[in-house]
Amino acid sequence: DSSGRRRRRRRSGKKEGEKIVVGKLPIPPGFMAWKQNVETTVVSCSRKGQEESFDWIRAVYKAVDEDAMALLVSRPRTSWESLDAKLRTALLHITIGELGRLIHAANEEHIFQNQRMLSGRQILWHIYRHYRFDESRKLEFTLYDLSQIKFSGKDKDLEHYLLSWKE
């Protein structure tokens, strides 16, 4: 019941954030930093504990390489519904171009089949899947990335290069 939820919320002492704001979708080299920012933002917005919130959002990334069906089919538990709706809103605001078209089409199909919208985690799953790295093309991307490096010989440029290469 709602009075029980209010008592639990009061006991935790933390109020859920009003909204989730995530940065625009990155170019592939910036994806890991973007992903970590999304995870951190969701965890800090959640009224639940850090570990529980991190496990909840991290399950999406794990599902990219494992069996995603449970995540895609499951409905958010009531205790996560509000946070998931905020995540969905934030992600739909930044999905543009081909990826945006694919996600909006997947959402329409999901509505048609299940009479409900994709959850925020489901949309995030589609984004992660879009950025998933194809190991068979690793050498191709690595050589291309190396060919795009411009180094002027200054120490500051080398530091910038090393930091961006690690991403």
PDB file of C-alpha atoms in Angstrom:
ATOM      1  CA  ASP A   1       0.000   0.000   0.000  1.00  0.00           C
ATOM      2  CA  SER A   2       1.071   3.615  -0.505  1.00  0.00           C
ATOM      3  CA  SER A   3       1.370   4.399   3.235  1.00  0.00           C
ATOM      4  CA  GLY A   4       3.871   1.527   3.575  1.00  0.00           C
ATOM      5  CA  ARG A   5       5.934   2.951   0.701  1.00  0.00           C
ATOM      6  CA  ARG A   6       5.923   6.389   2.349  1.00  0.00           C
ATOM      7  CA  ARG A   7       7.122   4.908   5.649  1.00  0.00           C
ATOM      8  CA  ARG A   8       9.935   3.010   3.878  1.00  0.00           C
ATOM      9  CA  ARG A   9      10.944   6.174   1.991  1.00  0.00           C
ATOM     10  CA  ARG A  10      10.990   8.159   5.226  1.00  0.00           C
ATOM     11  CA  ARG A  11      13.148   5.502   6.897  1.00  0.00           C
ATOM     12  CA  SER A  12      15.711   5.537   4.096  1.00  0.00           C
ATOM     13  CA  GLY A  13      16.043   9.304   4.510  1.00  0.00           C
ATOM     14  CA  LYS A  14      16.712   9.866   0.846  1.00  0.00           C
ATOM     15  CA  LYS A  15      14.307  11.321  -1.654  1.00  0.00           C
ATOM     16  CA  GLU A  16      14.467  10.233  -5.287  1.00  0.00           C
ATOM     17  CA  GLY A  17      15.760  12.886  -7.671  1.00  0.00           C
ATOM     18  CA  GLU A  18      13.173  14.837  -9.662  1.00  0.00           C
ATOM     19  CA  LYS A  19      14.637  13.880 -13.031  1.00  0.00           C
ATOM     20  CA  ILE A  20      17.562  12.194 -14.705  1.00  0.00           C
ATOM     21  CA  VAL A  21      19.671  14.205 -17.121  1.00  0.00           C
ATOM     22  CA  VAL A  22      22.192  12.440 -19.343  1.00  0.00           C
ATOM     23  CA  GLY A  23      24.580  13.870 -21.875  1.00  0.00           C
ATOM     24  CA  LYS A  24      24.081  13.513 -25.602  1.00  0.00           C
ATOM     25  CA  LEU A  25      25.070  10.224 -27.159  1.00  0.00           C
ATOM     26  CA  PRO A  26      28.819  10.116 -27.763  1.00  0.00           C
ATOM     27  CA  ILE A  27      30.946   9.083 -30.674  1.00  0.00           C
ATOM     28  CA  PRO A  28      32.208   5.526 -30.054  1.00  0.00           C
ATOM     29  CA  PRO A  29      35.521   6.411 -28.331  1.00  0.00           C
ATOM     30  CA  GLY A  30      33.562   8.327 -25.668  1.00  0.00           C
ATOM     31  CA  PHE A  31      31.011   5.606 -25.042  1.00  0.00           C
ATOM     32  CA  MET A  32      32.535   4.112 -21.868  1.00  0.00           C
ATOM     33  CA  ALA A  33      32.722   7.531 -20.195  1.00  0.00           C
ATOM     34  CA  TRP A  34      29.108   8.232 -21.246  1.00  0.00           C
ATOM     35  CA  LYS A  35      27.981   4.842 -19.880  1.00  0.00           C
ATOM     36  CA  GLN A  36      29.694   5.473 -16.552  1.00  0.00           C
ATOM     37  CA  ASN A  37      28.101   8.920 -16.361  1.00  0.00           C
ATOM     38  CA  VAL A  38      24.639   7.404 -16.939  1.00  0.00           C
ATOM     39  CA  GLU A  39      25.239   4.771 -14.253  1.00  0.00           C
ATOM     40  CA  THR A  40      26.489   7.381 -11.763  1.00  0.00           C
ATOM     41  CA  THR A  41      23.577   9.703 -12.518  1.00  0.00           C
ATOM     42  CA  VAL A  42      20.999   6.943 -12.060  1.00  0.00           C
ATOM     43  CA  VAL A  43      22.588   5.765  -8.804  1.00  0.00           C
ATOM     44  CA  SER A  44      22.714   9.297  -7.396  1.00  0.00           C
ATOM     45  CA  CYS A  45      19.087   9.940  -8.411  1.00  0.00           C
ATOM     46  CA  SER A  46      17.826   6.735  -6.788  1.00  0.00           C
ATOM     47  CA  ARG A  47      16.440   6.767  -3.272  1.00  0.00           C
ATOM     48  CA  LYS A  48      17.741   3.240  -2.745  1.00  0.00           C
ATOM     49  CA  GLY A  49      21.217   2.337  -1.577  1.00  0.00           C
ATOM     50  CA  GLN A  50      24.202   2.785  -3.871  1.00  0.00           C
ATOM     51  CA  GLU A  51      24.953  -0.907  -4.221  1.00  0.00           C
ATOM     52  CA  GLU A  52      21.362  -1.911  -4.943  1.00  0.00           C
ATOM     53  CA  SER A  53      20.935   0.932  -7.446  1.00  0.00           C
ATOM     54  CA  PHE A  54      24.215   0.147  -9.181  1.00  0.00           C
ATOM     55  CA  ASP A  55      23.262  -3.537  -9.485  1.00  0.00           C
ATOM     56  CA  TRP A  56      19.898  -2.498 -10.975  1.00  0.00           C
ATOM     57  CA  ILE A  57      21.394  -0.268 -13.676  1.00  0.00           C
ATOM     58  CA  ARG A  58      24.472  -2.448 -14.262  1.00  0.00           C
ATOM     59  CA  ALA A  59      22.219  -5.402 -15.115  1.00  0.00           C
ATOM     60  CA  VAL A  60      21.518  -3.665 -18.438  1.00  0.00           C
ATOM     61  CA  TYR A  61      25.168  -3.688 -19.482  1.00  0.00           C
ATOM     62  CA  LYS A  62      25.546  -7.321 -18.442  1.00  0.00           C
ATOM     63  CA  ALA A  63      22.466  -8.213 -20.505  1.00  0.00           C
ATOM     64  CA  VAL A  64      24.111  -6.920 -23.692  1.00  0.00           C
ATOM     65  CA  ASP A  65      26.506  -9.843 -23.688  1.00  0.00           C
ATOM     66  CA  GLU A  66      24.299 -12.356 -21.912  1.00  0.00           C
ATOM     67  CA  ASP A  67      20.636 -13.328 -22.140  1.00  0.00           C
ATOM     68  CA  ALA A  68      18.740 -10.057 -22.536  1.00  0.00           C
ATOM     69  CA  MET A  69      15.293 -11.636 -22.740  1.00  0.00           C
ATOM     70  CA  ALA A  70      14.541 -11.380 -19.018  1.00  0.00           C
ATOM     71  CA  LEU A  71      15.381  -7.688 -19.027  1.00  0.00           C
ATOM     72  CA  LEU A  72      13.446  -7.016 -22.194  1.00  0.00           C
ATOM     73  CA  VAL A  73      10.329  -8.883 -21.180  1.00  0.00           C
ATOM     74  CA  SER A  74      10.170  -8.007 -17.504  1.00  0.00           C
ATOM     75  CA  ARG A  75       8.145  -5.093 -16.248  1.00  0.00           C
ATOM     76  CA  PRO A  76       9.925  -2.816 -13.771  1.00  0.00           C
ATOM     77  CA  ARG A  77       9.102  -3.701 -10.180  1.00  0.00           C
ATOM     78  CA  THR A  78       6.938  -1.050  -8.568  1.00  0.00           C
ATOM     79  CA  SER A  79       9.842   0.066  -6.375  1.00  0.00           C
ATOM     80  CA  TRP A  80      11.900   0.923  -9.493  1.00  0.00           C
ATOM     81  CA  GLU A  81       9.075   2.173 -11.719  1.00  0.00           C
ATOM     82  CA  SER A  82       9.516   5.887 -11.005  1.00  0.00           C
ATOM     83  CA  LEU A  83      13.300   5.845 -11.525  1.00  0.00           C
ATOM     84  CA  ASP A  84      12.891   3.767 -14.682  1.00  0.00           C
ATOM     85  CA  ALA A  85      10.336   6.231 -16.092  1.00  0.00           C
ATOM     86  CA  LYS A  86      12.775   9.103 -15.498  1.00  0.00           C
ATOM     87  CA  LEU A  87      15.515   7.141 -17.245  1.00  0.00           C
ATOM     88  CA  ARG A  88      13.182   6.442 -20.189  1.00  0.00           C
ATOM     89  CA  THR A  89      12.347  10.151 -20.531  1.00  0.00           C
ATOM     90  CA  ALA A  90      16.019  11.186 -20.381  1.00  0.00           C
ATOM     91  CA  LEU A  91      17.081   8.613 -22.980  1.00  0.00           C
ATOM     92  CA  LEU A  92      14.243   9.359 -25.390  1.00  0.00           C
ATOM     93  CA  HIS A  93      15.314  13.029 -25.342  1.00  0.00           C
ATOM     94  CA  ILE A  94      18.804  12.186 -26.583  1.00  0.00           C
ATOM     95  CA  THR A  95      18.127   9.412 -29.088  1.00  0.00           C
ATOM     96  CA  ILE A  96      18.312  10.965 -32.525  1.00  0.00           C
ATOM     97  CA  GLY A  97      19.270   9.870 -36.002  1.00  0.00           C
ATOM     98  CA  GLU A  98      19.284   6.208 -36.987  1.00  0.00           C
ATOM     99  CA  LEU A  99      19.550   4.968 -33.392  1.00  0.00           C
ATOM    100  CA  GLY A 100      16.614   7.172 -32.397  1.00  0.00           C
ATOM    101  CA  ARG A 101      14.548   5.851 -35.278  1.00  0.00           C
ATOM    102  CA  LEU A 102      15.356   2.249 -34.279  1.00  0.00           C
ATOM    103  CA  ILE A 103      14.468   2.850 -30.630  1.00  0.00           C
ATOM    104  CA  HIS A 104      11.205   4.620 -31.476  1.00  0.00           C
ATOM    105  CA  ALA A 105      10.284   1.755 -33.825  1.00  0.00           C
ATOM    106  CA  ALA A 106      11.139  -0.792 -31.101  1.00  0.00           C
ATOM    107  CA  ASN A 107       8.994   1.202 -28.667  1.00  0.00           C
ATOM    108  CA  GLU A 108       6.037   1.198 -31.073  1.00  0.00           C
ATOM    109  CA  GLU A 109       6.404  -2.545 -31.618  1.00  0.00           C
ATOM    110  CA  HIS A 110       6.632  -3.125 -27.861  1.00  0.00           C
ATOM    111  CA  ILE A 111       3.481  -1.047 -27.292  1.00  0.00           C
ATOM    112  CA  PHE A 112       1.652  -3.022 -29.976  1.00  0.00           C
ATOM    113  CA  GLN A 113       2.719  -6.402 -28.563  1.00  0.00           C
ATOM    114  CA  ASN A 114       2.602  -5.674 -24.819  1.00  0.00           C
ATOM    115  CA  GLN A 115       0.296  -2.651 -24.416  1.00  0.00           C
ATOM    116  CA  ARG A 116       3.049  -0.738 -22.610  1.00  0.00           C
ATOM    117  CA  MET A 117       6.081   1.362 -23.523  1.00  0.00           C
ATOM    118  CA  LEU A 118       9.662   0.174 -23.409  1.00  0.00           C
ATOM    119  CA  SER A 119      11.165   0.727 -19.997  1.00  0.00           C
ATOM    120  CA  GLY A 120      14.140   3.005 -19.464  1.00  0.00           C
ATOM    121  CA  ARG A 121      16.410   0.004 -18.987  1.00  0.00           C
ATOM    122  CA  GLN A 122      15.114  -1.561 -22.193  1.00  0.00           C
ATOM    123  CA  ILE A 123      15.934   1.627 -24.112  1.00  0.00           C
ATOM    124  CA  LEU A 124      19.363   1.709 -22.470  1.00  0.00           C
ATOM    125  CA  TRP A 125      19.829  -1.929 -23.572  1.00  0.00           C
ATOM    126  CA  HIS A 126      19.162  -0.885 -27.182  1.00  0.00           C
ATOM    127  CA  ILE A 127      21.725   1.924 -26.844  1.00  0.00           C
ATOM    128  CA  TYR A 128      24.333  -0.430 -25.371  1.00  0.00           C
ATOM    129  CA  ARG A 129      23.652  -2.928 -28.119  1.00  0.00           C
ATOM    130  CA  HIS A 130      24.137  -0.198 -30.719  1.00  0.00           C
ATOM    131  CA  TYR A 131      27.559   0.645 -29.257  1.00  0.00           C
ATOM    132  CA  ARG A 132      28.586  -2.983 -28.712  1.00  0.00           C
ATOM    133  CA  PHE A 133      32.047  -3.527 -30.051  1.00  0.00           C
ATOM    134  CA  ASP A 134      32.465  -6.094 -32.813  1.00  0.00           C
ATOM    135  CA  GLU A 135      35.675  -7.962 -31.937  1.00  0.00           C
ATOM    136  CA  SER A 136      36.149  -9.036 -35.546  1.00  0.00           C
ATOM    137  CA  ARG A 137      36.554  -5.353 -36.521  1.00  0.00           C
ATOM    138  CA  LYS A 138      38.851  -4.418 -33.617  1.00  0.00           C
ATOM    139  CA  LEU A 139      42.010  -4.200 -35.739  1.00  0.00           C
ATOM    140  CA  GLU A 140      40.200  -2.143 -38.378  1.00  0.00           C
ATOM    141  CA  PHE A 141      39.020   0.406 -35.821  1.00  0.00           C
ATOM    142  CA  THR A 142      42.368   0.486 -34.017  1.00  0.00           C
ATOM    143  CA  LEU A 143      44.285   1.213 -37.216  1.00  0.00           C
ATOM    144  CA  TYR A 144      41.747   3.841 -38.273  1.00  0.00           C
ATOM    145  CA  ASP A 145      41.914   5.521 -34.861  1.00  0.00           C
ATOM    146  CA  LEU A 146      45.714   5.526 -35.000  1.00  0.00           C
ATOM    147  CA  SER A 147      45.659   7.122 -38.438  1.00  0.00           C
ATOM    148  CA  GLN A 148      43.474   9.975 -37.123  1.00  0.00           C
ATOM    149  CA  ILE A 149      45.866  11.044 -34.370  1.00  0.00           C
ATOM    150  CA  LYS A 150      47.366  14.484 -34.774  1.00  0.00           C
ATOM    151  CA  PHE A 151      50.365  15.093 -32.547  1.00  0.00           C
ATOM    152  CA  SER A 152      52.128  18.446 -32.514  1.00  0.00           C
ATOM    153  CA  GLY A 153      55.001  17.350 -30.279  1.00  0.00           C
ATOM    154  CA  LYS A 154      53.867  19.183 -27.135  1.00  0.00           C
ATOM    155  CA  ASP A 155      53.668  17.347 -23.799  1.00  0.00           C
ATOM    156  CA  LYS A 156      50.104  18.552 -23.251  1.00  0.00           C
ATOM    157  CA  ASP A 157      49.005  16.969 -26.572  1.00  0.00           C
ATOM    158  CA  LEU A 158      50.624  13.663 -25.579  1.00  0.00           C
ATOM    159  CA  GLU A 159      48.771  13.668 -22.246  1.00  0.00           C
ATOM    160  CA  HIS A 160      45.478  14.389 -24.054  1.00  0.00           C
ATOM    161  CA  TYR A 161      46.210  11.584 -26.507  1.00  0.00           C
ATOM    162  CA  LEU A 162      46.934   9.077 -23.749  1.00  0.00           C
ATOM    163  CA  LEU A 163      43.777   9.990 -21.830  1.00  0.00           C
ATOM    164  CA  SER A 164      41.536   9.796 -24.901  1.00  0.00           C
ATOM    165  CA  TRP A 165      43.125   6.550 -26.102  1.00  0.00           C
ATOM    166  CA  LYS A 166      42.313   4.816 -22.785  1.00  0.00           C
ATOM    167  CA  GLU A 167      38.609   5.600 -23.272  1.00  0.00           C
TER     168      GLU A 167
END
